[in-house]
Amino acid sequence: MLNVYILEDELNIVKYIWSILDEIPYVRIVGHSGEMAKAEQEIYEKSPNLILADIQLKDGVSFELLSRLNLDVHLLFITAYSQYAIEALNIGAIGYLTKPIDAICLTETIQKCFDKTQEFKFNQNQLLMADRHMKTPAIPQKIALKTFEFTQIINIDDIVYCLGDKGYTTFFMRSGDHLLVSKVLKHFEGMLPESQFIRCHQSYLINTHYIHKYYKDGQLEMQDGKLIPVSNRKRDIIAQYIDTLS
């Protein structure tokens, strides 16, 4: 029998996972919680073989709790984090599932856990390292852009600015080249590091490394000479960024 504990603070996801696990004959759900303090007590009491844990909970990051446990237990992470964050989590867990959770993937991973007894057990040091990473996540260095003809992998630092127009985004590069991608600007706003890129206008996402001048009339001049408008509601953000350089 595989005893499972669910650490998840979204009730609809808990119910969904529960309904899937109920169909697996060798699985028994021994408890669930969305709060780390309650979960810590119950996990020690119920001694599960497997913990299904969301990474970001309302009261903290689950690594903080899991790194304190001194139990022989499997871990399976449930997360809505980006691929970049997940790829950095080399912590020896049996695996991870991204939201929305696919029922087949969950079932197959549970079977994988049931089949293994020692290979995928985690250790405290790896969890502590992962916890530190989630608090200061690695910034992606490259991005893959799919055009109509090819997929090009570029260095994020080489992007000067992005222009969104009618469901498409054009990337303007330091080399002078540009790439047209059939995805909206908001998609890339979520992928590119916010510490480096600012959405200064509905149509523009700029790389702050290439700002050359900021005019009082609300325009940015990039290092390539391009003038980019700054919307009224974004002027404070640009001003705050410039103040950090003063």
mmCIF file with all atom_site columns, N, CA and C in Angstrom, residues 148-201:
data_model
loop_
_atom_site.group_PDB
_atom_site.id
_atom_site.type_symbol
_atom_site.label_atom_id
_atom_site.label_alt_id
_atom_site.label_comp_id
_atom_site.label_asym_id
_atom_site.label_entity_id
_atom_site.label_seq_id
_atom_site.pdbx_PDB_ins_code
_atom_site.Cartn_x
_atom_site.Cartn_y
_atom_site.Cartn_z
_atom_site.occupancy
_atom_site.B_iso_or_equiv
_atom_site.pdbx_formal_charge
_atom_site.auth_seq_id
_atom_site.auth_comp_id
_atom_site.auth_asym_id
_atom_site.auth_atom_id
_atom_site.pdbx_PDB_model_num
ATOM 1   N N  . PHE A 1 148 ? 7.777  31.702 -38.449 1.00 0.00 ? 148 PHE A N  1
ATOM 2   C CA . PHE A 1 148 ? 7.047  30.861 -39.399 1.00 0.00 ? 148 PHE A CA 1
ATOM 3   C C  . PHE A 1 148 ? 7.945  29.821 -40.060 1.00 0.00 ? 148 PHE A C  1
ATOM 4   N N  . GLU A 1 149 ? 9.238  30.103 -40.136 1.00 0.00 ? 149 GLU A N  1
ATOM 5   C CA . GLU A 1 149 ? 10.145 29.235 -40.886 1.00 0.00 ? 149 GLU A CA 1
ATOM 6   C C  . GLU A 1 149 ? 11.098 28.440 -40.005 1.00 0.00 ? 149 GLU A C  1
ATOM 7   N N  . PHE A 1 150 ? 11.389 28.913 -38.784 1.00 0.00 ? 150 PHE A N  1
ATOM 8   C CA . PHE A 1 150 ? 12.400 28.241 -37.977 1.00 0.00 ? 150 PHE A CA 1
ATOM 9   C C  . PHE A 1 150 ? 12.235 28.656 -36.520 1.00 0.00 ? 150 PHE A C  1
ATOM 10  N N  . THR A 1 151 ? 12.962 27.960 -35.646 1.00 0.00 ? 151 THR A N  1
ATOM 11  C CA . THR A 1 151 ? 13.052 28.334 -34.236 1.00 0.00 ? 151 THR A CA 1
ATOM 12  C C  . THR A 1 151 ? 14.475 28.806 -33.974 1.00 0.00 ? 151 THR A C  1
ATOM 13  N N  . GLN A 1 152 ? 14.597 30.018 -33.478 1.00 0.00 ? 152 GLN A N  1
ATOM 14  C CA . GLN A 1 152 ? 15.919 30.574 -33.212 1.00 0.00 ? 152 GLN A CA 1
ATOM 15  C C  . GLN A 1 152 ? 16.106 30.776 -31.715 1.00 0.00 ? 152 GLN A C  1
ATOM 16  N N  . ILE A 1 153 ? 17.230 30.305 -31.209 1.00 0.00 ? 153 ILE A N  1
ATOM 17  C CA . ILE A 1 153 ? 17.569 30.477 -29.800 1.00 0.00 ? 153 ILE A CA 1
ATOM 18  C C  . ILE A 1 153 ? 18.478 31.690 -29.682 1.00 0.00 ? 153 ILE A C  1
ATOM 19  N N  . ILE A 1 154 ? 18.060 32.653 -28.876 1.00 0.00 ? 154 ILE A N  1
ATOM 20  C CA . ILE A 1 154 ? 18.815 33.897 -28.769 1.00 0.00 ? 154 ILE A CA 1
ATOM 21  C C  . ILE A 1 154 ? 19.157 34.178 -27.310 1.00 0.00 ? 154 ILE A C  1
ATOM 22  N N  . ASN A 1 155 ? 20.194 34.962 -27.122 1.00 0.00 ? 155 ASN A N  1
ATOM 23  C CA . ASN A 1 155 ? 20.550 35.440 -25.789 1.00 0.00 ? 155 ASN A CA 1
ATOM 24  C C  . ASN A 1 155 ? 19.598 36.561 -25.390 1.00 0.00 ? 155 ASN A C  1
ATOM 25  N N  . ILE A 1 156 ? 19.042 36.467 -24.202 1.00 0.00 ? 156 ILE A N  1
ATOM 26  C CA . ILE A 1 156 ? 18.104 37.483 -23.729 1.00 0.00 ? 156 ILE A CA 1
ATOM 27  C C  . ILE A 1 156 ? 18.769 38.858 -23.693 1.00 0.00 ? 156 ILE A C  1
ATOM 28  N N  . ASP A 1 157 ? 20.037 38.890 -23.365 1.00 0.00 ? 157 ASP A N  1
ATOM 29  C CA . ASP A 1 157 ? 20.742 40.171 -23.301 1.00 0.00 ? 157 ASP A CA 1
ATOM 30  C C  . ASP A 1 157 ? 20.839 40.863 -24.661 1.00 0.00 ? 157 ASP A C  1
ATOM 31  N N  . ASP A 1 158 ? 20.633 40.115 -25.763 1.00 0.00 ? 158 ASP A N  1
ATOM 32  C CA . ASP A 1 158 ? 20.740 40.695 -27.100 1.00 0.00 ? 158 ASP A CA 1
ATOM 33  C C  . ASP A 1 158 ? 19.434 41.346 -27.561 1.00 0.00 ? 158 ASP A C  1
ATOM 34  N N  . ILE A 1 159 ? 18.347 41.192 -26.787 1.00 0.00 ? 159 ILE A N  1
ATOM 35  C CA . ILE A 1 159 ? 17.065 41.810 -27.137 1.00 0.00 ? 159 ILE A CA 1
ATOM 36  C C  . ILE A 1 159 ? 17.084 43.274 -26.721 1.00 0.00 ? 159 ILE A C  1
ATOM 37  N N  . VAL A 1 160 ? 16.855 44.173 -27.661 1.00 0.00 ? 160 VAL A N  1
ATOM 38  C CA . VAL A 1 160 ? 16.804 45.606 -27.343 1.00 0.00 ? 160 VAL A CA 1
ATOM 39  C C  . VAL A 1 160 ? 15.397 45.982 -26.906 1.00 0.00 ? 160 VAL A C  1
ATOM 40  N N  . TYR A 1 161 ? 14.400 45.598 -27.697 1.00 0.00 ? 161 TYR A N  1
ATOM 41  C CA . TYR A 1 161 ? 13.007 45.820 -27.311 1.00 0.00 ? 161 TYR A CA 1
ATOM 42  C C  . TYR A 1 161 ? 12.100 44.905 -28.131 1.00 0.00 ? 161 TYR A C  1
ATOM 43  N N  . CYS A 1 162 ? 10.857 44.773 -27.661 1.00 0.00 ? 162 CYS A N  1
ATOM 44  C CA . CYS A 1 162 ? 9.850  43.957 -28.342 1.00 0.00 ? 162 CYS A CA 1
ATOM 45  C C  . CYS A 1 162 ? 8.653  44.843 -28.665 1.00 0.00 ? 162 CYS A C  1
ATOM 46  N N  . LEU A 1 163 ? 8.098  44.638 -29.836 1.00 0.00 ? 163 LEU A N  1
ATOM 47  C CA . LEU A 1 163 ? 6.933  45.395 -30.294 1.00 0.00 ? 163 LEU A CA 1
ATOM 48  C C  . LEU A 1 163 ? 5.769  44.444 -30.520 1.00 0.00 ? 163 LEU A C  1
ATOM 49  N N  . GLY A 1 164 ? 4.655  44.672 -29.824 1.00 0.00 ? 164 GLY A N  1
ATOM 50  C CA . GLY A 1 164 ? 3.474  43.841 -29.994 1.00 0.00 ? 164 GLY A CA 1
ATOM 51  C C  . GLY A 1 164 ? 2.466  44.505 -30.907 1.00 0.00 ? 164 GLY A C  1
ATOM 52  N N  . ASP A 1 165 ? 1.873  43.722 -31.811 1.00 0.00 ? 165 ASP A N  1
ATOM 53  C CA . ASP A 1 165 ? 0.904  44.278 -32.758 1.00 0.00 ? 165 ASP A CA 1
ATOM 54  C C  . ASP A 1 165 ? -0.020 43.164 -33.261 1.00 0.00 ? 165 ASP A C  1
ATOM 55  N N  . LYS A 1 166 ? -1.302 43.237 -32.913 1.00 0.00 ? 166 LYS A N  1
ATOM 56  C CA . LYS A 1 166 ? -2.348 42.355 -33.444 1.00 0.00 ? 166 LYS A CA 1
ATOM 57  C C  . LYS A 1 166 ? -2.012 40.873 -33.300 1.00 0.00 ? 166 LYS A C  1
ATOM 58  N N  . GLY A 1 167 ? -1.611 40.472 -32.110 1.00 0.00 ? 167 GLY A N  1
ATOM 59  C CA . GLY A 1 167 ? -1.352 39.061 -31.861 1.00 0.00 ? 167 GLY A CA 1
ATOM 60  C C  . GLY A 1 167 ? 0.038  38.598 -32.229 1.00 0.00 ? 167 GLY A C  1
ATOM 61  N N  . TYR A 1 168 ? 0.880  39.498 -32.710 1.00 0.00 ? 168 TYR A N  1
ATOM 62  C CA . TYR A 1 168 ? 2.260  39.163 -33.069 1.00 0.00 ? 168 TYR A CA 1
ATOM 63  C C  . TYR A 1 168 ? 3.220  39.992 -32.227 1.00 0.00 ? 168 TYR A C  1
ATOM 64  N N  . THR A 1 169 ? 4.445  39.481 -32.084 1.00 0.00 ? 169 THR A N  1
ATOM 65  C CA . THR A 1 169 ? 5.489  40.224 -31.387 1.00 0.00 ? 169 THR A CA 1
ATOM 66  C C  . THR A 1 169 ? 6.748  40.215 -32.250 1.00 0.00 ? 169 THR A C  1
ATOM 67  N N  . THR A 1 170 ? 7.315  41.399 -32.450 1.00 0.00 ? 170 THR A N  1
ATOM 68  C CA . THR A 1 170 ? 8.573  41.518 -33.184 1.00 0.00 ? 170 THR A CA 1
ATOM 69  C C  . THR A 1 170 ? 9.693  41.814 -32.196 1.00 0.00 ? 170 THR A C  1
ATOM 70  N N  . PHE A 1 171 ? 10.751 41.011 -32.264 1.00 0.00 ? 171 PHE A N  1
ATOM 71  C CA . PHE A 1 171 ? 11.926 41.191 -31.422 1.00 0.00 ? 171 PHE A CA 1
ATOM 72  C C  . PHE A 1 171 ? 12.978 41.968 -32.212 1.00 0.00 ? 171 PHE A C  1
ATOM 73  N N  . PHE A 1 172 ? 13.427 43.066 -31.658 1.00 0.00 ? 172 PHE A N  1
ATOM 74  C CA . PHE A 1 172 ? 14.479 43.871 -32.277 1.00 0.00 ? 172 PHE A CA 1
ATOM 75  C C  . PHE A 1 172 ? 15.779 43.612 -31.514 1.00 0.00 ? 172 PHE A C  1
ATOM 76  N N  . MET A 1 173 ? 16.792 43.172 -32.257 1.00 0.00 ? 173 MET A N  1
ATOM 77  C CA . MET A 1 173 ? 18.014 42.671 -31.646 1.00 0.00 ? 173 MET A CA 1
ATOM 78  C C  . MET A 1 173 ? 19.144 43.693 -31.701 1.00 0.00 ? 173 MET A C  1
ATOM 79  N N  . ARG A 1 174 ? 20.120 43.508 -30.860 1.00 0.00 ? 174 ARG A N  1
ATOM 80  C CA . ARG A 1 174 ? 21.297 44.377 -30.814 1.00 0.00 ? 174 ARG A CA 1
ATOM 81  C C  . ARG A 1 174 ? 22.034 44.378 -32.152 1.00 0.00 ? 174 ARG A C  1
ATOM 82  N N  . SER A 1 175 ? 21.990 43.260 -32.870 1.00 0.00 ? 175 SER A N  1
ATOM 83  C CA . SER A 1 175 ? 22.669 43.147 -34.158 1.00 0.00 ? 175 SER A CA 1
ATOM 84  C C  . SER A 1 175 ? 21.992 43.944 -35.267 1.00 0.00 ? 175 SER A C  1
ATOM 85  N N  . GLY A 1 176 ? 20.766 44.411 -34.994 1.00 0.00 ? 176 GLY A N  1
ATOM 86  C CA . GLY A 1 176 ? 19.980 45.087 -36.032 1.00 0.00 ? 176 GLY A CA 1
ATOM 87  C C  . GLY A 1 176 ? 18.957 44.177 -36.676 1.00 0.00 ? 176 GLY A C  1
ATOM 88  N N  . ASP A 1 177 ? 19.050 42.881 -36.444 1.00 0.00 ? 177 ASP A N  1
ATOM 89  C CA . ASP A 1 177 ? 18.064 41.933 -36.967 1.00 0.00 ? 177 ASP A CA 1
ATOM 90  C C  . ASP A 1 177 ? 16.768 42.046 -36.175 1.00 0.00 ? 177 ASP A C  1
ATOM 91  N N  . HIS A 1 178 ? 15.678 41.526 -36.772 1.00 0.00 ? 178 HIS A N  1
ATOM 92  C CA . HIS A 1 178 ? 14.418 41.442 -36.047 1.00 0.00 ? 178 HIS A CA 1
ATOM 93  C C  . HIS A 1 178 ? 13.720 40.140 -36.399 1.00 0.00 ? 178 HIS A C  1
ATOM 94  N N  . LEU A 1 179 ? 12.952 39.619 -35.440 1.00 0.00 ? 179 LEU A N  1
ATOM 95  C CA . LEU A 1 179 ? 12.253 38.350 -35.593 1.00 0.00 ? 179 LEU A CA 1
ATOM 96  C C  . LEU A 1 179 ? 10.779 38.537 -35.263 1.00 0.00 ? 179 LEU A C  1
ATOM 97  N N  . LEU A 1 180 ? 9.904  38.033 -36.138 1.00 0.00 ? 180 LEU A N  1
ATOM 98  C CA . LEU A 1 180 ? 8.459  38.121 -35.940 1.00 0.00 ? 180 LEU A CA 1
ATOM 99  C C  . LEU A 1 180 ? 7.944  36.789 -35.416 1.00 0.00 ? 180 LEU A C  1
ATOM 100 N N  . VAL A 1 181 ? 7.244  36.835 -34.281 1.00 0.00 ? 181 VAL A N  1
ATOM 101 C CA . VAL A 1 181 ? 6.744  35.629 -33.625 1.00 0.00 ? 181 VAL A CA 1
ATOM 102 C C  . VAL A 1 181 ? 5.237  35.756 -33.442 1.00 0.00 ? 181 VAL A C  1
ATOM 103 N N  . SER A 1 182 ? 4.516  34.671 -33.689 1.00 0.00 ? 182 SER A N  1
ATOM 104 C CA . SER A 1 182 ? 3.045  34.727 -33.630 1.00 0.00 ? 182 SER A CA 1
ATOM 105 C C  . SER A 1 182 ? 2.529  34.439 -32.221 1.00 0.00 ? 182 SER A C  1
ATOM 106 N N  . LYS A 1 183 ? 2.990  35.255 -31.280 1.00 0.00 ? 183 LYS A N  1
ATOM 107 C CA . LYS A 1 183 ? 2.456  35.229 -29.924 1.00 0.00 ? 183 LYS A CA 1
ATOM 108 C C  . LYS A 1 183 ? 2.351  36.667 -29.429 1.00 0.00 ? 183 LYS A C  1
ATOM 109 N N  . VAL A 1 184 ? 1.407  36.872 -28.495 1.00 0.00 ? 184 VAL A N  1
ATOM 110 C CA . VAL A 1 184 ? 1.173  38.234 -28.011 1.00 0.00 ? 184 VAL A CA 1
ATOM 111 C C  . VAL A 1 184 ? 2.307  38.688 -27.110 1.00 0.00 ? 184 VAL A C  1
ATOM 112 N N  . LEU A 1 185 ? 2.431  39.982 -26.969 1.00 0.00 ? 185 LEU A N  1
ATOM 113 C CA . LEU A 1 185 ? 3.514  40.569 -26.176 1.00 0.00 ? 185 LEU A CA 1
ATOM 114 C C  . LEU A 1 185 ? 3.441  40.135 -24.709 1.00 0.00 ? 185 LEU A C  1
ATOM 115 N N  . LYS A 1 186 ? 2.239  39.984 -24.179 1.00 0.00 ? 186 LYS A N  1
ATOM 116 C CA . LYS A 1 186 ? 2.072  39.606 -22.772 1.00 0.00 ? 186 LYS A CA 1
ATOM 117 C C  . LYS A 1 186 ? 2.710  38.250 -22.478 1.00 0.00 ? 186 LYS A C  1
ATOM 118 N N  . HIS A 1 187 ? 2.695  37.348 -23.461 1.00 0.00 ? 187 HIS A N  1
ATOM 119 C CA . HIS A 1 187 ? 3.310  36.035 -23.280 1.00 0.00 ? 187 HIS A CA 1
ATOM 120 C C  . HIS A 1 187 ? 4.804  36.186 -22.942 1.00 0.00 ? 187 HIS A C  1
ATOM 121 N N  . PHE A 1 188 ? 5.476  37.054 -23.660 1.00 0.00 ? 188 PHE A N  1
ATOM 122 C CA . PHE A 1 188 ? 6.918  37.232 -23.458 1.00 0.00 ? 188 PHE A CA 1
ATOM 123 C C  . PHE A 1 188 ? 7.202  38.118 -22.247 1.00 0.00 ? 188 PHE A C  1
ATOM 124 N N  . GLU A 1 189 ? 6.265  38.980 -21.899 1.00 0.00 ? 189 GLU A N  1
ATOM 125 C CA . GLU A 1 189 ? 6.415  39.775 -20.678 1.00 0.00 ? 189 GLU A CA 1
ATOM 126 C C  . GLU A 1 189 ? 6.533  38.858 -19.463 1.00 0.00 ? 189 GLU A C  1
ATOM 127 N N  . GLY A 1 190 ? 5.785  37.745 -19.489 1.00 0.00 ? 190 GLY A N  1
ATOM 128 C CA . GLY A 1 190 ? 5.842  36.793 -18.393 1.00 0.00 ? 190 GLY A CA 1
ATOM 129 C C  . GLY A 1 190 ? 7.087  35.931 -18.413 1.00 0.00 ? 190 GLY A C  1
ATOM 130 N N  . MET A 1 191 ? 7.740  35.788 -19.575 1.00 0.00 ? 191 MET A N  1
ATOM 131 C CA . MET A 1 191 ? 8.920  34.932 -19.696 1.00 0.00 ? 191 MET A CA 1
ATOM 132 C C  . MET A 1 191 ? 10.223 35.677 -19.432 1.00 0.00 ? 191 MET A C  1
ATOM 133 N N  . LEU A 1 192 ? 10.290 36.916 -19.868 1.00 0.00 ? 192 LEU A N  1
ATOM 134 C CA . LEU A 1 192 ? 11.534 37.674 -19.743 1.00 0.00 ? 192 LEU A CA 1
ATOM 135 C C  . LEU A 1 192 ? 11.681 38.228 -18.326 1.00 0.00 ? 192 LEU A C  1
ATOM 136 N N  . PRO A 1 193 ? 12.889 38.283 -17.783 1.00 0.00 ? 193 PRO A N  1
ATOM 137 C CA . PRO A 1 193 ? 13.084 38.697 -16.389 1.00 0.00 ? 193 PRO A CA 1
ATOM 138 C C  . PRO A 1 193 ? 12.630 40.129 -16.142 1.00 0.00 ? 193 PRO A C  1
ATOM 139 N N  . GLU A 1 194 ? 11.736 40.277 -15.145 1.00 0.00 ? 194 GLU A N  1
ATOM 140 C CA . GLU A 1 194 ? 11.190 41.600 -14.852 1.00 0.00 ? 194 GLU A CA 1
ATOM 141 C C  . GLU A 1 194 ? 12.236 42.538 -14.265 1.00 0.00 ? 194 GLU A C  1
ATOM 142 N N  . SER A 1 195 ? 13.327 41.984 -13.788 1.00 0.00 ? 195 SER A N  1
ATOM 143 C CA . SER A 1 195 ? 14.405 42.833 -13.286 1.00 0.00 ? 195 SER A CA 1
ATOM 144 C C  . SER A 1 195 ? 15.129 43.544 -14.422 1.00 0.00 ? 195 SER A C  1
ATOM 145 N N  . GLN A 1 196 ? 14.904 43.100 -15.662 1.00 0.00 ? 196 GLN A N  1
ATOM 146 C CA . GLN A 1 196 ? 15.631 43.649 -16.814 1.00 0.00 ? 196 GLN A CA 1
ATOM 147 C C  . GLN A 1 196 ? 14.700 44.267 -17.848 1.00 0.00 ? 196 GLN A C  1
ATOM 148 N N  . PHE A 1 197 ? 13.460 43.790 -17.941 1.00 0.00 ? 197 PHE A N  1
ATOM 149 C CA . PHE A 1 197 ? 12.529 44.251 -18.969 1.00 0.00 ? 197 PHE A CA 1
ATOM 150 C C  . PHE A 1 197 ? 11.340 44.970 -18.339 1.00 0.00 ? 197 PHE A C  1
ATOM 151 N N  . ILE A 1 198 ? 10.942 46.077 -18.963 1.00 0.00 ? 198 ILE A N  1
ATOM 152 C CA . ILE A 1 198 ? 9.814  46.876 -18.484 1.00 0.00 ? 198 ILE A CA 1
ATOM 153 C C  . ILE A 1 198 ? 8.800  47.040 -19.609 1.00 0.00 ? 198 ILE A C  1
ATOM 154 N N  . ARG A 1 199 ? 7.553  46.787 -19.306 1.00 0.00 ? 199 ARG A N  1
ATOM 155 C CA . ARG A 1 199 ? 6.451  47.056 -20.252 1.00 0.00 ? 199 ARG A CA 1
ATOM 156 C C  . ARG A 1 199 ? 6.111  48.538 -20.103 1.00 0.00 ? 199 ARG A C  1
ATOM 157 N N  . CYS A 1 200 ? 6.704  49.369 -20.936 1.00 0.00 ? 200 CYS A N  1
ATOM 158 C CA . CYS A 1 200 ? 6.554  50.812 -20.798 1.00 0.00 ? 200 CYS A CA 1
ATOM 159 C C  . CYS A 1 200 ? 5.345  51.360 -21.537 1.00 0.00 ? 200 CYS A C  1
ATOM 160 N N  . HIS A 1 201 ? 4.742  50.511 -22.354 1.00 0.00 ? 201 HIS A N  1
ATOM 161 C CA . HIS A 1 201 ? 3.614  50.931 -23.191 1.00 0.00 ? 201 HIS A CA 1
ATOM 162 C C  . HIS A 1 201 ? 2.861  49.673 -23.589 1.00 0.00 ? 201 HIS A C  1
#
